[in-house]
XYZ file of C-alpha atoms in Angstrom:
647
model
C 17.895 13.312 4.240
C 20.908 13.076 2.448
C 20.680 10.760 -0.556
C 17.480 8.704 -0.894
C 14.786 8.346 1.217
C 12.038 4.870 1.790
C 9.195 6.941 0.219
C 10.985 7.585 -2.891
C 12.058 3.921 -2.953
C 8.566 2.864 -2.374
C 7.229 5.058 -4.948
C 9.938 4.102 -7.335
C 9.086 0.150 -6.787
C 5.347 0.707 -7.230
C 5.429 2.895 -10.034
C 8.232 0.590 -11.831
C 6.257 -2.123 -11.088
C 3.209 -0.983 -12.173
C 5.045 0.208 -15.614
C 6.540 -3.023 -16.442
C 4.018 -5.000 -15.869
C 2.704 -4.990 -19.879
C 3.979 -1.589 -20.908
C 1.092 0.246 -22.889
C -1.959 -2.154 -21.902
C -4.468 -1.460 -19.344
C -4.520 -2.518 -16.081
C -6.641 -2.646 -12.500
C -4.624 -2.014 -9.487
C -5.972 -3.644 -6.437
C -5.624 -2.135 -2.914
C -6.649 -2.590 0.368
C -7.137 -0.181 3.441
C -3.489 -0.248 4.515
C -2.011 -0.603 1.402
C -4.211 2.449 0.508
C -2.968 4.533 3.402
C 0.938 3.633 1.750
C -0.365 4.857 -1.642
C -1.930 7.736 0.175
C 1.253 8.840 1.414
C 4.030 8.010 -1.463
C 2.396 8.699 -5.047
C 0.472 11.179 -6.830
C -2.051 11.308 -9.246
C -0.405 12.207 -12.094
C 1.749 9.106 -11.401
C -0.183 6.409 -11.625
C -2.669 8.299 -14.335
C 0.263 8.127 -16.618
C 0.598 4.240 -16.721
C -2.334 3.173 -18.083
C -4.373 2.258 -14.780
C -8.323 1.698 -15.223
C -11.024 0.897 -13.570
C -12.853 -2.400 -14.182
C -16.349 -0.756 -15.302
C -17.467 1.582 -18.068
C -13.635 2.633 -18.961
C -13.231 4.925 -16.192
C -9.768 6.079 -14.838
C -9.192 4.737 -11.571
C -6.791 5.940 -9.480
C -7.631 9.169 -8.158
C -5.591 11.501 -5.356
C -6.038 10.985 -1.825
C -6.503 14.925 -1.629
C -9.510 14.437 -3.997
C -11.425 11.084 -3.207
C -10.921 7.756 -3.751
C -15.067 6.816 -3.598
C -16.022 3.857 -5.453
C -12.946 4.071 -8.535
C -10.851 2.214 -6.727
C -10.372 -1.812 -6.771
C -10.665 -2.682 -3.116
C -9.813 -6.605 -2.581
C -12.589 -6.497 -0.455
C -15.565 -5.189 -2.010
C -17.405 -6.739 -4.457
C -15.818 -6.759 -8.176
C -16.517 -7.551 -11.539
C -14.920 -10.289 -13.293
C -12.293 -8.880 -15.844
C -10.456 -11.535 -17.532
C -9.558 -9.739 -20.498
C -7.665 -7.201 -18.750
C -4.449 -7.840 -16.162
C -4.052 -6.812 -12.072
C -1.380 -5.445 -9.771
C -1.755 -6.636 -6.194
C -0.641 -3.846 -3.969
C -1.593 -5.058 -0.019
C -1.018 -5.832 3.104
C 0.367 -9.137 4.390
C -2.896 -9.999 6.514
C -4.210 -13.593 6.579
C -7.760 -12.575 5.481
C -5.983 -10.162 2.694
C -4.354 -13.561 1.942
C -7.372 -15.255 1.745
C -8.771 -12.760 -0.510
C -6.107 -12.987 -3.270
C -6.624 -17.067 -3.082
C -10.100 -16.637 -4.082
C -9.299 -14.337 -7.151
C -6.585 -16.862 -8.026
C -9.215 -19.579 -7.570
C -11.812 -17.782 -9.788
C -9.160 -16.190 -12.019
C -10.656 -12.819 -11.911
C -8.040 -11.196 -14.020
C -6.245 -12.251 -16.964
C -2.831 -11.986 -15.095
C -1.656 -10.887 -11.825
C 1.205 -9.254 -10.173
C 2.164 -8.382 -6.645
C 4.321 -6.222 -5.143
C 5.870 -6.805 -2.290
C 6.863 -3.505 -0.236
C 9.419 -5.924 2.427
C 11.682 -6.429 -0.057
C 11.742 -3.189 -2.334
C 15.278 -2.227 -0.888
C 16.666 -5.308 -2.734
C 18.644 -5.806 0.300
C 18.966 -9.391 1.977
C 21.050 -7.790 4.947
C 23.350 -8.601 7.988
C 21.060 -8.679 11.006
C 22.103 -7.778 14.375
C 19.963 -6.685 17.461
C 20.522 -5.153 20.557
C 20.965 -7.341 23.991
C 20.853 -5.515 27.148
C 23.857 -5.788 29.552
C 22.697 -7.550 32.546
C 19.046 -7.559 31.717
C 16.230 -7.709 34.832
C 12.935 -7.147 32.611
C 11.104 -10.342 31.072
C 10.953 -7.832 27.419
C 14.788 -7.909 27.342
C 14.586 -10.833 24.661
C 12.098 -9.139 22.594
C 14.894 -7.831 20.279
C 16.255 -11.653 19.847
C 12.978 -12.835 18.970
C 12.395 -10.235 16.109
C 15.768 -10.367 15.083
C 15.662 -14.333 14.347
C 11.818 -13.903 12.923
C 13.101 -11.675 10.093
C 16.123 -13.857 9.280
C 14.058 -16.973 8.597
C 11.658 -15.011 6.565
C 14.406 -13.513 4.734
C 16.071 -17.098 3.929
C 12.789 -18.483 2.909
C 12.183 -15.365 0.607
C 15.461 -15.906 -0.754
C 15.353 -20.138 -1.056
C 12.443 -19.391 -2.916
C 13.226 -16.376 -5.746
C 16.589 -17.233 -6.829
C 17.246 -13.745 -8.350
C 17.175 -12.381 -4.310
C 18.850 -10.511 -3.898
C 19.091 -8.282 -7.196
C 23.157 -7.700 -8.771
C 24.284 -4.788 -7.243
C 27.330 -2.681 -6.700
C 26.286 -1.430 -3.269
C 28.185 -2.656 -0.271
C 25.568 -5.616 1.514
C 22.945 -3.633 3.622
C 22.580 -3.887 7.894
C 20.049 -4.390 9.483
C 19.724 -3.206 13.475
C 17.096 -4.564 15.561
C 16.458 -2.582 18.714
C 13.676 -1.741 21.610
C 12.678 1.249 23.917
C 14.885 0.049 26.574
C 17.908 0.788 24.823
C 17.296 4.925 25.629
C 14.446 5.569 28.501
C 15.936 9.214 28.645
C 14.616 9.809 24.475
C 10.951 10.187 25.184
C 11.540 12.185 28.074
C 13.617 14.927 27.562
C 12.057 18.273 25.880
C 13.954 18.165 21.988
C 14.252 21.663 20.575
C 14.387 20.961 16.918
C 11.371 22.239 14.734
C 9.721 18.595 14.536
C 9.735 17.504 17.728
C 9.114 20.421 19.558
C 5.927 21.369 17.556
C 5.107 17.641 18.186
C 5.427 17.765 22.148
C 3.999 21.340 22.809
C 1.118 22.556 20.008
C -2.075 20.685 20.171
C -1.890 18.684 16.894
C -4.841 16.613 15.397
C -2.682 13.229 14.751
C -4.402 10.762 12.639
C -4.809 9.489 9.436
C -3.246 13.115 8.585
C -1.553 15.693 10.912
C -3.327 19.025 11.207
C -2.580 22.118 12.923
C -5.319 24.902 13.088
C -3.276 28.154 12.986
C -4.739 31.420 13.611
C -6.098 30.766 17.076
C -3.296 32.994 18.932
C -3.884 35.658 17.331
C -7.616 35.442 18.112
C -9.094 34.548 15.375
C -11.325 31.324 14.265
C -8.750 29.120 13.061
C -7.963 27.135 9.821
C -7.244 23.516 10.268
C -4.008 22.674 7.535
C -2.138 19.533 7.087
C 1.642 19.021 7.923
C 2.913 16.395 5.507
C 5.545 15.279 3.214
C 4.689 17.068 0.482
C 5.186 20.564 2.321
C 8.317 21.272 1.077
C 8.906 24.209 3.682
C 8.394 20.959 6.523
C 10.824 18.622 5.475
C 13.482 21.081 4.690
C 13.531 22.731 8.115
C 12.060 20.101 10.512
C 15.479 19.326 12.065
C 16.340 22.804 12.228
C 17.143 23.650 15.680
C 14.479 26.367 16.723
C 16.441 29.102 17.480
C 17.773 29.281 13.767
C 14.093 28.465 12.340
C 12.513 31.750 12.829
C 15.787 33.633 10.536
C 15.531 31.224 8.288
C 11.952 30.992 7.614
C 11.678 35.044 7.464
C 14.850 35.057 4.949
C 12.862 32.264 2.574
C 9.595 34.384 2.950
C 10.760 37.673 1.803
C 12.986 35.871 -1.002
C 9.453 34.206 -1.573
C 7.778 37.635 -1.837
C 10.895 38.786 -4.183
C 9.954 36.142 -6.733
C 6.164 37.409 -7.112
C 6.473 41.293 -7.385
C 3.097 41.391 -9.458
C 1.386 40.848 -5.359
C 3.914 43.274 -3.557
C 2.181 46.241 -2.552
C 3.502 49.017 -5.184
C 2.145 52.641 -6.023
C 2.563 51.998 -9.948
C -1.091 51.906 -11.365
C -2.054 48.407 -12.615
C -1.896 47.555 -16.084
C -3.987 44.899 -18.046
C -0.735 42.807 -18.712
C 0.015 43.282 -14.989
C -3.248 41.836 -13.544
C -3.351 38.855 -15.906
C 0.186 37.875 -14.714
C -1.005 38.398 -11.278
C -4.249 36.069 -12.049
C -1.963 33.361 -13.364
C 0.570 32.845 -10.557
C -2.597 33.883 -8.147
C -2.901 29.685 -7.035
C 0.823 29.339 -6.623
C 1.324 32.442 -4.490
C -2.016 31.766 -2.782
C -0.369 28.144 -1.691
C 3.393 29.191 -0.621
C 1.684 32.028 1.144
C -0.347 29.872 3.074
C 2.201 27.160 3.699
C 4.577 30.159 5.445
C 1.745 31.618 7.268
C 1.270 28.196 8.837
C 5.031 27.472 9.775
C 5.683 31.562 11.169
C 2.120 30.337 13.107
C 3.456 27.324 14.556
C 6.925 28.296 15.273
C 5.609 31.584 17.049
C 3.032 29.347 19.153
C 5.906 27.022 20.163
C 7.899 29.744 21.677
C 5.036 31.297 23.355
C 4.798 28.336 25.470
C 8.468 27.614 25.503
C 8.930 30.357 27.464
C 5.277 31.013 29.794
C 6.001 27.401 30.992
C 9.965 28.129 31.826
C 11.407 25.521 29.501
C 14.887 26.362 29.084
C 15.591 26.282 32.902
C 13.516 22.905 32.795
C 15.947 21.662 30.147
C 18.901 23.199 31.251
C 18.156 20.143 34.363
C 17.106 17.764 32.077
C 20.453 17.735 29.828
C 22.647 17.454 33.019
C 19.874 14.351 34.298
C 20.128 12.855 30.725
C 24.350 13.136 30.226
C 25.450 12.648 33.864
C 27.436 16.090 33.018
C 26.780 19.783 33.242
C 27.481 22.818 31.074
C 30.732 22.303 31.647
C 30.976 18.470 30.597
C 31.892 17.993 34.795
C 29.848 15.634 36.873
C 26.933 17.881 37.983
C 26.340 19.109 41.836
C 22.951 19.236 43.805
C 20.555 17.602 41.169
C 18.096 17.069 44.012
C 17.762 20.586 44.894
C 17.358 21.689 41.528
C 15.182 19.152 40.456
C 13.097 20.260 43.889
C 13.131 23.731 42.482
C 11.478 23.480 39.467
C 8.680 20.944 41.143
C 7.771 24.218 43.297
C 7.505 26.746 40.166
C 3.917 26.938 39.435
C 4.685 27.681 35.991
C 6.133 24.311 34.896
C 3.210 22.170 34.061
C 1.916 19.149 35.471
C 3.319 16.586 32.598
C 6.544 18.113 33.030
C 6.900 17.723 36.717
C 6.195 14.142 36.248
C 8.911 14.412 33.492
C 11.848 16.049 35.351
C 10.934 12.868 38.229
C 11.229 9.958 36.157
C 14.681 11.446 34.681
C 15.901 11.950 38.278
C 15.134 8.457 39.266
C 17.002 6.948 36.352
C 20.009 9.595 36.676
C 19.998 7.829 40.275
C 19.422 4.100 38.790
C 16.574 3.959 41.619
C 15.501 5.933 44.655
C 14.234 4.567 47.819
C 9.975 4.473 47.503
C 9.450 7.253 50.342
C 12.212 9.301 48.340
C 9.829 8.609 45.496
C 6.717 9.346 47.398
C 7.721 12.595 48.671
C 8.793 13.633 44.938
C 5.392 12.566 43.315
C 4.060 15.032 47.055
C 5.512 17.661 46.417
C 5.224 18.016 42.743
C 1.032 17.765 43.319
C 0.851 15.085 41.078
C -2.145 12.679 41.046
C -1.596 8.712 42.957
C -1.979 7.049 39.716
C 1.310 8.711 38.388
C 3.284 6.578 40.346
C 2.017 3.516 37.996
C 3.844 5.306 35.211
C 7.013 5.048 37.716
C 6.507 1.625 39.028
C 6.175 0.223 35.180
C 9.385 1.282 33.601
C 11.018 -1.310 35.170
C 8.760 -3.364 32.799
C 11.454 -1.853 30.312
C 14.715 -2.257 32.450
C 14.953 0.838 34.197
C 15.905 0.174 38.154
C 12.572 2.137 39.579
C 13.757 1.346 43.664
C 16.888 0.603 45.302
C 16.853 -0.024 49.458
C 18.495 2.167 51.886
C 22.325 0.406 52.522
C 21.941 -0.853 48.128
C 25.666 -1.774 47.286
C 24.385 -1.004 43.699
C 27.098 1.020 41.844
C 25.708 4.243 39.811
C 24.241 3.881 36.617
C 26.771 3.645 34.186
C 25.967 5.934 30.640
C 26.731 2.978 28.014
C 25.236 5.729 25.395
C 24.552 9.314 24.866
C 27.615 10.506 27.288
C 29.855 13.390 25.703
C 33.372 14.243 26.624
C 34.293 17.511 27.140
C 33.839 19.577 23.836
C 33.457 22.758 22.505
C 29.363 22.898 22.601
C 27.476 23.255 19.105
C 24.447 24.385 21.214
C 25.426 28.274 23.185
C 22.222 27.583 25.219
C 23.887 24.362 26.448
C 20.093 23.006 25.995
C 21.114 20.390 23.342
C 23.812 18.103 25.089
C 22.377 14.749 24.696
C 22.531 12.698 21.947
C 20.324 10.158 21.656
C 21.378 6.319 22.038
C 20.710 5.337 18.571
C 22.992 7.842 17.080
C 25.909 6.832 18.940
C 25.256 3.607 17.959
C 25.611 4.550 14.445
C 28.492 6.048 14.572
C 30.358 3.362 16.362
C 28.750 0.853 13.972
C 30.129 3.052 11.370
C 33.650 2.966 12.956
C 33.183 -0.892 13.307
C 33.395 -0.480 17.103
C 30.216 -1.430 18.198
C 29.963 -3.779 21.265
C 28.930 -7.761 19.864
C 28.188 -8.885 23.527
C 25.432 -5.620 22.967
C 24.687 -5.886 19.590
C 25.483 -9.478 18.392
C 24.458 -10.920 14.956
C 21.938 -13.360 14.156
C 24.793 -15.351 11.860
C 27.501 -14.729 13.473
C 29.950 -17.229 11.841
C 28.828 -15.568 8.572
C 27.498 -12.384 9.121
C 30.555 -11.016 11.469
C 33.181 -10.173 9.076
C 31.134 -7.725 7.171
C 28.775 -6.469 9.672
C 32.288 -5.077 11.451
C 32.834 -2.021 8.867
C 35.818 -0.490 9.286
C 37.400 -2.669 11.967
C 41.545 -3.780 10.978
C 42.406 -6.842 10.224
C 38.771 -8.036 9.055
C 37.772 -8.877 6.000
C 35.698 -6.356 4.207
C 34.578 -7.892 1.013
C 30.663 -7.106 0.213
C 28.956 -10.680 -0.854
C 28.417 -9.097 -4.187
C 31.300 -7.363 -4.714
C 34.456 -8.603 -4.699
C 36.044 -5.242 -3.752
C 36.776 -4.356 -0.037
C 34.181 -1.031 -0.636
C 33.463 -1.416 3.346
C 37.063 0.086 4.547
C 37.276 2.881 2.550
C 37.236 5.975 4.533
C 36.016 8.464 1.519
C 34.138 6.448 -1.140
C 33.787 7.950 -4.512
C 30.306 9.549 -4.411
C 29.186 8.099 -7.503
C 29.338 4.414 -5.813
C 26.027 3.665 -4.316
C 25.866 3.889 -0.552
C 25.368 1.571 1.727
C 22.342 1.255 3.677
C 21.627 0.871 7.747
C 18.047 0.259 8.367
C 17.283 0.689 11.929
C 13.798 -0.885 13.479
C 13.012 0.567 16.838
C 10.090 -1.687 18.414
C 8.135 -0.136 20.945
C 7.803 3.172 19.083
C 10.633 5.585 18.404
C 10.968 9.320 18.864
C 11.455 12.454 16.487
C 15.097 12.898 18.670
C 15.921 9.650 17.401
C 14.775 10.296 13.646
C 16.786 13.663 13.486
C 19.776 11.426 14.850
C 19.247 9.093 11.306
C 18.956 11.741 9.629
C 22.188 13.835 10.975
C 24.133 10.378 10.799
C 23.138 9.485 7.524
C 24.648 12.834 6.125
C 27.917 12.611 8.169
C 28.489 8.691 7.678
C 27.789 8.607 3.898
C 25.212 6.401 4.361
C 21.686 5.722 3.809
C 19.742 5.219 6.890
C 16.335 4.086 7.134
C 14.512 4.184 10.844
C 11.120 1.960 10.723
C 9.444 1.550 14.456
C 5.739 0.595 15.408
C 4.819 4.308 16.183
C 6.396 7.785 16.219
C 6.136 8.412 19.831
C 5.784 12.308 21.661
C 6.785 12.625 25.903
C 2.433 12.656 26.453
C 2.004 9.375 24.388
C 5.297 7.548 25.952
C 3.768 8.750 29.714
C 0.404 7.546 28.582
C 1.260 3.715 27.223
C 3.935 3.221 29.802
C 1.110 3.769 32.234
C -1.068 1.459 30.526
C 1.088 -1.421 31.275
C -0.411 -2.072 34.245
C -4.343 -1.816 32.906
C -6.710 -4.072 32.669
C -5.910 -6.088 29.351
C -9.418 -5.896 28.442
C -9.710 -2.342 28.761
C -6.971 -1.477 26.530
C -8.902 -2.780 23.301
C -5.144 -3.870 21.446
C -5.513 -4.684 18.043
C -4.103 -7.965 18.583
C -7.097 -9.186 20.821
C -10.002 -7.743 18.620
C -11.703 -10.759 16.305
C -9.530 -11.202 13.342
C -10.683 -10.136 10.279
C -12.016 -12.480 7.732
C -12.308 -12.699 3.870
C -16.033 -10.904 2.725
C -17.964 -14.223 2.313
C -19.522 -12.493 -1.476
C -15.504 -13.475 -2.716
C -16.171 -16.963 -2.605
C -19.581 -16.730 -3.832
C -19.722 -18.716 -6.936
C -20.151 -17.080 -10.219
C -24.372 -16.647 -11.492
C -24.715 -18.370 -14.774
C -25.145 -16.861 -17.922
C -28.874 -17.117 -18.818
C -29.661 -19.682 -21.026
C -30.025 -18.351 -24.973
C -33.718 -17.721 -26.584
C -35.004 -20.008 -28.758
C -35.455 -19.374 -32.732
C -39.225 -19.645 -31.890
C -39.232 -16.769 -29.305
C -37.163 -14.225 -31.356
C -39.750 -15.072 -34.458
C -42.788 -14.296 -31.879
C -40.922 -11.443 -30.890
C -40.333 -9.712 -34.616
C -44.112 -10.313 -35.373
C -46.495 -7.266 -35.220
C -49.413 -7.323 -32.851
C -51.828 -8.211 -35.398
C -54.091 -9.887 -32.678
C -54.878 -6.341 -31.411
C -54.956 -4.540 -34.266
C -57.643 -6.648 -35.518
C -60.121 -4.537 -33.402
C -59.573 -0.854 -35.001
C -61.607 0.482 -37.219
C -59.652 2.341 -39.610
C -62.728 4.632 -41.301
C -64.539 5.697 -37.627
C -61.860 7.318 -35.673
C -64.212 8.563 -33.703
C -65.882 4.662 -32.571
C -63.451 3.238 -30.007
C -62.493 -0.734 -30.536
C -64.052 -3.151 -28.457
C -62.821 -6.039 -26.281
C -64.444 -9.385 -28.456
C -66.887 -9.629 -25.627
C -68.531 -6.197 -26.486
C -68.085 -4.426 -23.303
C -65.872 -1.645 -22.935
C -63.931 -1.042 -19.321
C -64.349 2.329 -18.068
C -60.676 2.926 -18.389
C -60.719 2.473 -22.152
C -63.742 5.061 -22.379
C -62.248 7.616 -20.325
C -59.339 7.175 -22.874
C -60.903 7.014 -26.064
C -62.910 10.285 -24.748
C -60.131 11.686 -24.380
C -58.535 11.144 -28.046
C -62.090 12.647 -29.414
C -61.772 15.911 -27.619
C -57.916 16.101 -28.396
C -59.083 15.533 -31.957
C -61.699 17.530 -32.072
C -59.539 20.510 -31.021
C -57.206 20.024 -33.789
C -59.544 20.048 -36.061
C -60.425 23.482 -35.143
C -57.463 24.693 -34.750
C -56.465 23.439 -38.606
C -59.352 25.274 -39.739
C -58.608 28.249 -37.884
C -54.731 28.579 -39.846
C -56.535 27.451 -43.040
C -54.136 23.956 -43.269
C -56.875 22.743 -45.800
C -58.436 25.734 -47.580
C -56.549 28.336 -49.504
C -57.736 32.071 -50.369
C -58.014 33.012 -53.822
C-alpha cells in the first residue's frame, strides 16, 4: 500500500515504546496469547533483541522469533513468574477481563519495579470523526448493528480522551475518519469469483488457514509436496497480491530471470569452477536457496490456480456473474436473458457444486427476490443438496429480499453501489466490472459526496463540517490545524496524509482489501480496513448457513465459560525463612570430633567400633574392603620401587 501500513505503525509503537521506556536498562516484556500472536506477526527478533529486553531468570535474553520458539523465555501474564522488583515491565496484551485481572494482581503485589502498557487502540494517535453506515429502508433486525458499534467506540474514545489530556498527540495531519460498516452493505463481495492474485489463490487452492497460511506446492506436478508459509514477510506476496492474474505470470517470470541475473555464480555455465568461484557460490548459497524457493512457490500457486480456472469453466461463470453483480453487460447496457444463461451454466457438469449454488444466490439478488418454486426449481436443477436452501432463506437475516409473491408491486433492486457507467473497460476479458461497495464509498467520501441519510455521523453537530472533505461551501479546518488542508485537491506530498480507517463487521473480503488498497493510492490517503475475519466465497456460504443452527452446536466464543485469572497470581508471597542462629552456624563450623574419636590412627588395618563394641555388617563389609584396596597398593608400590632405590 501506498504510504504506511497498520503493521508498521504497530511495530513502530511497540518498539518506540519499548525504547523509551528507560533507554539502556533492562527490561521484561509481558505478553499474553493474543498479544503474542500481534508480536508474532509485526516484529522481529533482531528488534526487540536490540532494546535491552530480558528474561526474569538467570540473565537470559527473552524475546525470541516466532519462526524459532518462544518455549518458556517468554513472560506470559499467565504463568507463574518470579518476583523482579529491581528490574521494570512493558505490558503488551489484550483487553480481556481476566487479562485485566491479571495485571491488578501484579499491581497489587508490585511484581516489577515499574510498569508500562501499551495500548495498540490508540497507536494511530487519531481521535477521529465517526460515521457508520444505515441501510435505506432496512427489513433485517442486524440493520442497527452498525449504530450500535459506531456509538460504542465514540464513548470509549471520549473517555480515553477525558482521561489522558495529551489525546490526541499535536499533529499536522488533517483529523482522521473513521467508517463503521457491516456485510449487508455488499452481499454480491463474497460471492463473485475475484481474479486478483490474493483472492483467487484464496477461493480456489486448498490452503491450510490458521495460526499461519500454508500452501504445499509440488503436488501437481506429482510429487510429495512441501508445506510453505504465505505471509507478510514474503516480499514476492505483498508486492504482487493485487496483481490481476493475467499480468502475474509475466511479471513473476521477468523478476525470476532478473533474480537468476543477480546470482551468476548458480547459472549453469561451461567455465570450469574456480576456488574463488565456489566460495562466492557457498556464501550467497542461503540467500539464493530462499528467493529460489519463495518463486518456486508463487510460479506453483499461480500455475495451480489457472489449472482450475479453466477445467471448472470460470471465465464463462464470471463473465454471468459481472453482468448479475453490475446490472450491466460487456457493453455497460442492461443485460438480456440472465435466466437462460444462468440455466446454462447450472447444466455444465464442469462448474462445481459451490459454484452453482454461487451463480443462484447472485441471480436472486440481481432479481431482489424470486418466487419460492422459482427458487426450488433452481436449487433442482442445479443438483444441489435440500439444506442449501438454508443458505438462501438466511440472507435475508442480512437484508437481502430472498422471496417476492407472484403480482409483487416491488420495483427492481436499485444498485446504490458498485454500478459503472459506460467506460472504456480496464479489464479486455470484461471479467473485472464490479467494484466493490466499499470502494465507491471511498471515493465519494473522498469527493465529500457521500450520502448522510446512508452514512450519518455519530456527532453530527460537530463532526459534519469536517467529515464532508471536499464539499463547497463547508468549512474545512482540521481541529488541529488551523489550515483548510481538507480542500486541497493536490496536497504537497511532504504533508502527512490523512487517514480513513474502515471496520467491516461481519468479516470482509480480499475484493474489498484490494479496493483500500487501490483507493488509498489514487485518493492520497492512508486507508486502514480492520473487520472480524478475512472472509473467502466457501467460508461466507458456510456461516451464512449457520445462522439458522442450533446455537449450541455452533460452540461461539462468546458462549464458552469466560476465562479467569490463574488462581497461583493471587497466591500470596512464601516467606523468607527465618535466619540461623549464631549457635547453629558455630555447631556447623565445628569438626566432627565426636566420630573421630573412634579411629585408631597407628592400626589402619583394625576398623573403629560403635561405643557398644559391636560392629554392623555394613561397616565390616566396608572396612574389608579398604584392607584389600590397601593391600593392593602396597604391592603395587613395591612393584615400581616407590620406597626402595637401586644402587
Amino acid at each position: 500500500m501506498a504510504g504506511t501500513s497498520a503493521i508498521h505503525i504497530q511495530r513502530k509503537t511497540i518498539l518506540d515504546t519499548i525504547r523509551h521506556t528507560d533507554q539502556g536498562e533492562w527490561k521484561v516484556l509481558v505478553l499474553d496469547g493474543g498479544s503474542r500472536k500481534l508480536i508474532d506477526g509485526v516484529v522481529r527478533e533482531d528488534d526487540i533483541l536490540e532494546l535491552n529486553v530480558t528474561s526474569s531468570s538467570a540473565g537470559l535474553l527473552f524475546l525470541v522469533s516466532a519462526d524459532i520458539e518462544y518455549g518458556t523465555d517468554i513472560e506470559n501474564i499467565e504463568d507463574k513468574r518470579p518476583m523482579n522488583k529491581e528490574m521494570d515491565a512493558v505490558y503488551l496484551l489484550s483487553p480481556l477481563p481476566h487479562i485485566v485481572d491479571c495485571v491488578m494482581a501484579d499491581f497489587e503485589r508490585r511484581r516489577y519495579r515499574r510498569t508500562f502498557i501499551v495500548a495498540i487502540c490508540v497507536s494511530l494517535g487519531e481521535y477521529p470523526a465517526i460515521r457508520y453506515h444505515s441501510p435505506r429502508n432496512p427489513s433485517h433486525e442486524a440493520s442497527v448493528l452498525c449504530s450500535h458499534l459506531a456509538r460504542f467506540v465514540q464513548t470509549q474514545l471520549d473517555q480515553y480522551a477525558k482521561y489522558n489530556t495529551d489525546f490526541p498527540p499535536p499533529s499536522t495531519r488533517p483529523r482522521g475518519l473513521l467508517v463503521i460498516t457491516d456485510r449487508s452493505l455488499d452481499l454480491f463481495a463474497p460471492l463473485l469469483h475475484e481474479f486478483t492474485y490474493q483472492a483467487m489463490v484464496h477461493d480456489l487452492l486448498p490452503l491450510t488457514e490458521g495460526d499461519k497460511i500454508c500452501y504445499r506446492s509440488g503436488i501437481s506436478q506429482g510429487q510429495p509436496g512441501k508445506d510453505q508459509e504465505i505471509s507478510e514477510k514474503d516480499n514476492i506476496w505483498v508486492k504482487y497480491r493485487h496483481l490481476h492474474m493475467k499480468d502475474l505470470l509475466d511479471e513473476l517470470v521477468k523478476d525470476f530471470n532478473a533474480f537468476k541475473a543477480q546470482n551468476p555464480q548458480f547459472a549453469d555455465s561451461d567455465t570450469p569452477a574456480t576456488i574463488n568461484s565456489i566460495k562466492d557460490m557457498l556464501a550467497g548459497l542461503p540467500k539464493f536457496q530462499e528467493g529460489k524457493e519463495a518463486y518456486s512457490l508463487h510460479l506453483s500457486m499461480t500455475q495451480d490456480a489457472m489449472n482450475v480456472f479453466q477445467e471448472t469453466r470460470l471465465a464463462d461463470v464470471a463473465s454471468v456473474e459481472q453482468s448479475l453483480a453490475t446490472g450491466l453487460d460487456e457493453d455497460y447496457k442492461k443485460p438480456k436473458n440472465m435466466a437462460d444463461q444462468v440455466v446454462r451454466l447450472l447444466d455444465d457438469d464442469a462448474i462445481q457444486f459451490p459454484d452453482r449454488l454461487r451463480l443462484i444466490i447472485q441471480y436472486l439478488l440481481y432479481r431482489d427476490g424470486l418466487l419460492p418454486t422459482d427458487t426450488q426449481k433452481l436449487l433442482t436443477h442445479a443438483r444441489l443438496p435440500a439444506q442449501d436452501s438454508e443458505v438462501i432463506h438466511n440472507l435475508e437475516l442480512l437484508g437481502a429480499h430472498v422471496t417476492r409473491q407472484l403480482k409483487d408491486s416491488r420495483p427492481a433492486a436499485q444498485y446504490q453501489f458498485g454500478k459503472k457507467e459506460a467506460q472504456v473497460p480496464v479489464d479486455e476479458s470484461g471479467l473485472s466490472r464490479f467494484d466493490p461497495a466499499l470502494k465507491v464509498v471511498l471515493e465519494e467520501l473522498s469527493r465529500g459526496t457521500l450520502d448522510q441519510k446512508t452514512f450519518p455521523f455519530t456527532k453530527p453537530h460537530l463532526d459534519a463540517a469536517d467529515g464532508l472533505m471536499g464539499q463547497e461551501n463547508v468549512s474545512q479546518a482540521s481541529l488541529r490545524s488551523a489550515k483548510p488542508t481538507w480542500a486541497r485537491t493536490r496536497p504537497s506530498t511532504s504533508e502527512p496524509r490523512q487517514r480513513i480507517l474502515v471496520f467491516m463487521a461481519g468479516g470482509a473480503t480480499y475484493s474489498e482489501s484490494r479496493a483500500c488498497y487501490e483507493a488509498s493510492s489514487s485518493l492520497n490517503k492512508d486507508i486502514f480496513l480492520a473487520t472480524s475475519h478475512m472472509l473467502t466465497p466457501s467460508l461466507y456460504l458456510r456461516q451464512v448457513g449457520d445462522l439458522s443452527v442450533d446455537r449450541r452446536r455452533l460452540d461461539l466464543p462468546t458462549d464458552r465459560p469466560k476465562p479467569r485469572a490463574p488462581d497461583h497470581l493471587f497466591e500470596k508471597e512464601m516467606p523468607p525463612p527465618p535466619p540461623k542462629s549464631p549457635a547453629q552456624v558455630e555447631s556447623r563450623s565445628q569438626p566432627p570430633l565426636a566420630g573421630m574419636q573412634n579411629l585408631r590412627v597407628n592400626d589402619s588395618s583394625t576398623p573403629s567400633r560403635p561405643a557398644n563394641g559391636q560392629m554392623s555388617q555394613a561397616s565390616m563389609s566396608h572396612n574389608a574392603k579398604l584392607s584389600k584396596g590397601k593391600d593392593k597398593e602396597g604391592e603395587k608400590k613395591k612393584k615400581h620401587h616407590f620406597f626402595s632405590s637401586k644402587k
